[in-house]
mmCIF file of C-alpha atoms and ligand atoms in Angstrom:
data_model
loop_
_atom_site.group_PDB
_atom_site.id
_atom_site.type_symbol
_atom_site.label_atom_id
_atom_site.label_comp_id
_atom_site.label_asym_id
_atom_site.label_seq_id
_atom_site.Cartn_x
_atom_site.Cartn_y
_atom_site.Cartn_z
ATOM 1 C CA MET A 23 13.717 253.156 138.244
ATOM 2 C CA THR A 24 10.560 253.442 136.143
ATOM 3 C CA ARG A 25 9.166 250.837 133.955
ATOM 4 C CA GLU A 26 10.328 252.754 130.957
ATOM 5 C CA ASP A 27 13.785 253.023 132.206
ATOM 6 C CA GLN A 28 13.783 249.193 132.717
ATOM 7 C CA LYS A 29 12.605 248.747 129.164
ATOM 8 C CA LYS A 30 15.436 251.139 127.915
ATOM 9 C CA ALA A 31 18.066 249.370 129.893
ATOM 10 C CA ALA A 32 17.060 245.905 128.541
ATOM 11 C CA ALA A 33 16.752 247.191 125.042
ATOM 12 C CA GLU A 34 20.282 248.727 125.170
ATOM 13 C CA ALA A 35 21.708 245.579 126.640
ATOM 14 C CA ALA A 36 20.666 243.671 123.506
ATOM 15 C CA LEU A 37 23.207 245.781 121.425
ATOM 16 C CA GLU A 38 25.927 243.326 122.798
ATOM 17 C CA TYR A 39 24.625 240.685 120.283
ATOM 18 C CA ILE A 40 25.194 242.684 117.150
ATOM 19 C CA GLU A 41 28.019 241.816 115.075
ATOM 20 C CA TRP A 42 29.545 243.399 111.833
ATOM 21 C CA ASP A 43 27.616 242.851 108.720
ATOM 22 C CA MET A 44 24.502 241.366 110.218
ATOM 23 C CA VAL A 45 20.978 241.647 108.961
ATOM 24 C CA ILE A 46 18.785 241.401 112.146
ATOM 25 C CA GLY A 47 15.039 241.028 112.891
ATOM 26 C CA VAL A 48 13.379 243.704 114.864
ATOM 27 C CA GLY A 49 10.149 243.387 116.651
ATOM 28 C CA THR A 50 7.348 245.634 117.655
ATOM 29 C CA GLY A 51 6.185 247.610 120.718
ATOM 30 C CA SER A 52 7.555 250.160 123.079
ATOM 31 C CA THR A 53 10.602 248.169 124.147
ATOM 32 C CA ALA A 54 11.534 247.248 120.587
ATOM 33 C CA ASP A 55 11.073 250.913 119.770
ATOM 34 C CA TYR A 56 13.801 251.694 122.468
ATOM 35 C CA PHE A 57 15.943 248.980 120.788
ATOM 36 C CA ILE A 58 15.567 250.742 117.431
ATOM 37 C CA ASP A 59 16.528 254.023 119.014
ATOM 38 C CA SER A 60 19.699 252.452 120.561
ATOM 39 C CA LEU A 61 20.512 250.714 117.258
ATOM 40 C CA VAL A 62 21.306 254.140 115.879
ATOM 41 C CA LYS A 63 24.642 253.949 117.775
ATOM 42 C CA VAL A 64 25.820 250.817 116.055
ATOM 43 C CA LYS A 65 23.928 251.119 112.629
ATOM 44 C CA ASN A 66 27.194 251.215 110.686
ATOM 45 C CA LYS A 67 27.739 247.505 111.719
ATOM 46 C CA LEU A 68 24.373 246.445 110.179
ATOM 47 C CA ASP A 69 23.616 245.541 106.605
ATOM 48 C CA GLY A 70 19.906 246.039 107.425
ATOM 49 C CA ALA A 71 16.926 244.902 109.431
ATOM 50 C CA VAL A 72 13.788 242.932 108.791
ATOM 51 C CA ALA A 73 10.776 244.503 110.493
ATOM 52 C CA SER A 74 8.037 242.629 112.232
ATOM 53 C CA SER A 75 5.498 245.279 111.454
ATOM 54 C CA VAL A 76 4.719 248.309 109.383
ATOM 55 C CA SER A 77 5.291 250.613 112.306
ATOM 56 C CA THR A 78 8.679 249.130 113.018
ATOM 57 C CA ALA A 79 9.688 249.433 109.386
ATOM 58 C CA GLU A 80 8.762 253.126 109.486
ATOM 59 C CA ARG A 81 10.660 253.677 112.605
ATOM 60 C CA LEU A 82 13.893 251.977 111.214
ATOM 61 C CA LYS A 83 13.562 253.940 107.977
ATOM 62 C CA GLN A 84 13.375 257.252 109.833
ATOM 63 C CA ARG A 85 16.601 256.299 111.451
ATOM 64 C CA ASN A 86 18.238 255.557 108.148
ATOM 65 C CA ILE A 87 18.477 251.796 108.869
ATOM 66 C CA PRO A 88 17.902 249.865 105.649
ATOM 67 C CA VAL A 89 14.736 247.777 105.778
ATOM 68 C CA LEU A 90 14.895 244.387 103.953
ATOM 69 C CA GLU A 91 12.350 241.746 103.136
ATOM 70 C CA LEU A 92 12.609 238.326 104.762
ATOM 71 C CA ASN A 93 12.017 236.793 101.297
ATOM 72 C CA ASP A 94 15.245 238.427 100.215
ATOM 73 C CA THR A 95 17.504 237.884 103.197
ATOM 74 C CA GLY A 96 16.956 234.147 104.008
ATOM 75 C CA ASP A 97 17.349 233.245 107.606
ATOM 76 C CA LEU A 98 18.617 235.763 110.187
ATOM 77 C CA PRO A 99 21.275 235.372 112.910
ATOM 78 C CA LEU A 100 19.410 237.601 115.539
ATOM 79 C CA TYR A 101 15.832 238.741 116.363
ATOM 80 C CA VAL A 102 15.281 241.222 119.187
ATOM 81 C CA ASP A 103 11.783 241.865 120.374
ATOM 82 C CA GLY A 104 9.688 242.594 123.565
ATOM 83 C CA ALA A 105 6.909 240.472 125.169
ATOM 84 C CA ASP A 106 3.743 240.825 127.102
ATOM 85 C CA GLU A 107 4.617 237.995 129.531
ATOM 86 C CA ALA A 108 7.645 235.826 129.943
ATOM 87 C CA THR A 109 8.619 232.822 132.106
ATOM 88 C CA ARG A 110 11.950 231.571 133.297
ATOM 89 C CA HIS A 111 11.424 228.853 130.703
ATOM 90 C CA LEU A 112 11.515 231.591 128.079
ATOM 91 C CA HIS A 113 7.950 230.913 126.941
ATOM 92 C CA LEU A 114 6.238 234.082 126.074
ATOM 93 C CA ILE A 115 2.953 235.759 125.348
ATOM 94 C CA LYS A 116 3.165 238.295 122.611
ATOM 95 C CA GLY A 117 0.890 240.318 120.376
ATOM 96 C CA GLY A 118 -0.328 243.101 122.545
ATOM 97 C CA GLY A 119 0.581 245.221 119.641
ATOM 98 C CA GLY A 120 -1.141 242.984 117.181
ATOM 99 C CA ALA A 121 2.107 242.114 115.312
ATOM 100 C CA LEU A 122 2.145 238.463 116.497
ATOM 101 C CA THR A 123 2.124 236.685 113.107
ATOM 102 C CA ARG A 124 4.973 238.520 111.532
ATOM 103 C CA GLU A 125 6.801 238.368 114.912
ATOM 104 C CA LYS A 126 6.397 234.672 114.947
ATOM 105 C CA VAL A 127 7.618 234.209 111.307
ATOM 106 C CA VAL A 128 10.714 236.377 112.015
ATOM 107 C CA ALA A 129 11.392 234.589 115.335
ATOM 108 C CA ALA A 130 11.146 231.199 113.523
ATOM 109 C CA ALA A 131 13.575 232.323 110.776
ATOM 110 C CA SER A 132 16.135 233.491 113.459
ATOM 111 C CA GLU A 133 18.989 231.627 114.942
ATOM 112 C CA LYS A 134 18.995 233.673 118.231
ATOM 113 C CA PHE A 135 15.830 235.323 119.670
ATOM 114 C CA VAL A 136 16.594 237.874 122.487
ATOM 115 C CA CYS A 137 13.647 239.050 124.379
ATOM 116 C CA VAL A 138 13.880 242.419 125.971
ATOM 117 C CA ALA A 139 11.304 243.464 128.627
ATOM 118 C CA ASP A 140 10.929 245.208 132.041
ATOM 119 C CA GLU A 141 10.595 243.127 135.170
ATOM 120 C CA SER A 142 6.789 243.442 135.350
ATOM 121 C CA LYS A 143 6.677 240.949 132.452
ATOM 122 C CA LEU A 144 8.132 238.044 134.317
ATOM 123 C CA VAL A 145 5.541 235.562 135.486
ATOM 124 C CA ASP A 146 5.448 232.072 136.913
ATOM 125 C CA VAL A 147 2.510 230.908 134.766
ATOM 126 C CA LEU A 148 1.450 232.538 131.451
ATOM 127 C CA GLY A 149 -2.092 233.667 131.064
ATOM 128 C CA ALA A 150 -2.973 236.690 133.240
ATOM 129 C CA PHE A 151 -2.376 238.747 130.042
ATOM 130 C CA PRO A 152 -4.967 237.658 127.510
ATOM 131 C CA VAL A 153 -3.483 235.582 124.723
ATOM 132 C CA PRO A 154 -3.924 237.404 121.367
ATOM 133 C CA ILE A 155 -5.094 235.321 118.284
ATOM 134 C CA GLU A 156 -4.991 236.603 114.736
ATOM 135 C CA VAL A 157 -8.068 235.337 112.935
ATOM 136 C CA ILE A 158 -9.382 235.638 109.447
ATOM 137 C CA PRO A 159 -12.457 237.713 109.593
ATOM 138 C CA MET A 160 -15.110 235.280 108.309
ATOM 139 C CA ALA A 161 -14.128 232.806 111.055
ATOM 140 C CA ARG A 162 -14.178 235.082 114.012
ATOM 141 C CA SER A 163 -17.591 233.779 115.516
ATOM 142 C CA SER A 164 -16.804 230.092 115.021
ATOM 143 C CA ILE A 165 -13.299 230.546 116.496
ATOM 144 C CA GLY A 166 -14.917 232.373 119.469
ATOM 145 C CA ARG A 167 -17.079 229.370 120.214
ATOM 146 C CA GLN A 168 -14.116 226.993 120.129
ATOM 147 C CA LEU A 169 -12.222 229.269 122.451
ATOM 148 C CA VAL A 170 -15.049 229.109 125.027
ATOM 149 C CA LYS A 171 -14.842 225.200 124.776
ATOM 150 C CA LEU A 172 -11.116 225.487 125.572
ATOM 151 C CA GLY A 173 -12.117 227.421 128.734
ATOM 152 C CA GLY A 174 -11.148 230.856 127.609
ATOM 153 C CA GLN A 175 -13.273 234.137 127.372
ATOM 154 C CA PRO A 176 -12.767 235.554 123.892
ATOM 155 C CA GLU A 177 -12.969 239.193 123.249
ATOM 156 C CA LEU A 178 -12.781 240.803 119.796
ATOM 157 C CA ARG A 179 -10.148 243.660 119.766
ATOM 158 C CA ALA A 180 -12.208 246.673 118.946
ATOM 159 C CA SER A 181 -11.566 248.740 115.803
ATOM 160 C CA PHE A 182 -8.351 246.905 115.065
ATOM 161 C CA ALA A 183 -7.049 245.273 111.891
ATOM 162 C CA THR A 184 -3.625 243.628 111.685
ATOM 163 C CA ASP A 185 -0.913 244.464 108.981
ATOM 164 C CA ASN A 186 -2.249 241.384 107.229
ATOM 165 C CA GLY A 187 -5.772 242.584 107.108
ATOM 166 C CA ASN A 188 -7.116 240.237 109.859
ATOM 167 C CA LEU A 189 -8.702 240.539 113.296
ATOM 168 C CA ILE A 190 -7.394 239.948 116.719
ATOM 169 C CA ILE A 191 -9.248 238.055 119.496
ATOM 170 C CA ASP A 192 -7.794 238.463 122.955
ATOM 171 C CA VAL A 193 -8.549 235.443 125.025
ATOM 172 C CA HIS A 194 -8.915 235.886 128.804
ATOM 173 C CA ASN A 195 -8.699 233.305 131.607
ATOM 174 C CA LEU A 196 -6.979 230.401 129.670
ATOM 175 C CA LYS A 197 -5.321 228.030 132.013
ATOM 176 C CA ILE A 198 -1.930 227.603 130.420
ATOM 177 C CA MET A 199 -0.262 224.830 132.461
ATOM 178 C CA ASN A 200 1.452 223.543 129.187
ATOM 179 C CA PRO A 201 2.271 226.362 126.835
ATOM 180 C CA ILE A 202 3.475 224.102 124.004
ATOM 181 C CA GLU A 203 0.221 222.052 124.067
ATOM 182 C CA MET A 204 -1.932 225.183 124.215
ATOM 183 C CA GLU A 205 -0.038 226.918 121.457
ATOM 184 C CA GLU A 206 -0.664 223.771 119.261
ATOM 185 C CA ASN A 207 -4.279 223.422 120.250
ATOM 186 C CA LEU A 208 -5.028 227.174 119.437
ATOM 187 C CA ASP A 209 -3.251 226.836 116.000
ATOM 188 C CA HIS A 210 -5.388 223.878 115.057
ATOM 189 C CA ILE A 211 -8.632 225.866 115.168
ATOM 190 C CA ALA A 212 -9.692 226.496 111.659
ATOM 191 C CA GLY A 213 -9.399 230.060 110.729
ATOM 192 C CA VAL A 214 -6.599 230.902 113.270
ATOM 193 C CA VAL A 215 -3.657 232.488 111.586
ATOM 194 C CA THR A 216 -1.373 232.566 114.630
ATOM 195 C CA ASN A 217 -1.623 232.794 118.377
ATOM 196 C CA GLY A 218 0.393 234.814 120.632
ATOM 197 C CA LEU A 219 1.970 231.878 122.612
ATOM 198 C CA PHE A 220 5.633 231.571 121.770
ATOM 199 C CA ALA A 221 6.536 228.351 123.416
ATOM 200 C CA ARG A 222 7.417 225.915 120.559
ATOM 201 C CA ARG A 223 9.959 228.543 119.476
ATOM 202 C CA PRO A 224 10.761 230.272 122.752
ATOM 203 C CA ALA A 225 13.173 233.046 123.410
ATOM 204 C CA ASP A 226 16.761 232.021 123.614
ATOM 205 C CA ILE A 227 17.676 234.857 125.982
ATOM 206 C CA LEU A 228 15.619 237.027 128.093
ATOM 207 C CA LEU A 229 17.034 240.416 129.056
ATOM 208 C CA LEU A 230 15.059 241.703 131.932
ATOM 209 C CA GLY A 231 15.351 245.367 133.134
ATOM 210 C CA THR A 232 15.205 245.523 136.904
ATOM 211 C CA ASP A 233 15.946 248.127 139.605
ATOM 212 C CA SER A 234 19.340 246.392 140.268
ATOM 213 C CA GLY A 235 20.303 246.113 136.656
ATOM 214 C CA VAL A 236 19.603 243.935 133.644
ATOM 215 C CA GLU A 237 19.120 240.333 134.479
ATOM 216 C CA LYS A 238 19.973 237.760 131.831
ATOM 217 C CA ILE A 239 17.943 234.582 131.732
ATOM 218 C CA THR A 240 18.937 231.702 129.541
ATOM 219 C CA ALA A 241 17.522 228.226 128.963
HETATM 220 C C1 LIG B 19 3.609 243.458 119.877
HETATM 221 C C2 LIG B 19 4.374 242.615 120.851
HETATM 222 C C3 LIG B 19 5.151 243.355 121.920
HETATM 223 O O1 LIG B 19 6.349 242.818 121.889
HETATM 224 C C4 LIG B 19 4.488 243.305 123.260
HETATM 225 O O2 LIG B 19 3.189 243.734 123.095
HETATM 226 C C5 LIG B 19 5.259 244.131 124.286
HETATM 227 O O3 LIG B 19 5.146 245.556 124.017
HETATM 228 P P1 LIG B 19 5.833 246.592 124.966
HETATM 229 O O4 LIG B 19 7.329 246.499 124.651
HETATM 230 O O5 LIG B 19 5.291 247.833 124.493
HETATM 231 O O6 LIG B 19 5.596 246.282 126.352
HETATM 232 O O7 LIG B 19 4.325 241.437 120.984
HETATM 233 O O8 LIG B 19 2.839 242.679 119.057
#
């Protein structure tokens, strides 16, 4: 099975969590895109979806799934999204697509967070994938210096602006032995909007596409 097939299988397996009259949160990235494509099969069950990015909103609209604003819906029963890395503790690194802030907002507003990924995303310790950090533009250099003090190697994502008009710094080589503590430390740097560690609000369920089927990992 290819990695793409594993992503598709995981995305499809998330359909099981959809119930009648739900408004759900939908994430960003290639696995989330496969989920949107699968959603078409059950879209008559849905009242709509809250998108974690402009590109996801576009894809939902193209498939005639109503896109709603989180400000209008209130909290959501379900959020489905991918990840760049995931552990068996359901801690994640997200934001490879740069949508981490809206993803974190929607995840925080959701009762159940189902993460969908191919098996290459499963790691013992987070951090081989650089941690994306959304920063306000005027703070990028001072934040970079703080990140070096934390032991990381910051790299400004070239020619990229987030949906919120900010920049992304990808931080390499962080030693993430305690993801909750690191998430808090990164958030406390002045000018940081959000960081891509999802540990304080981890996933509730990880659906991992593997060669022998979809493995379900829960807390
Ligand atoms: C986007 C994300 C994605 O979920 C993450 O990058 C995984 O992407 P893919 O499903 O394409 O591997 O966090 O900001």
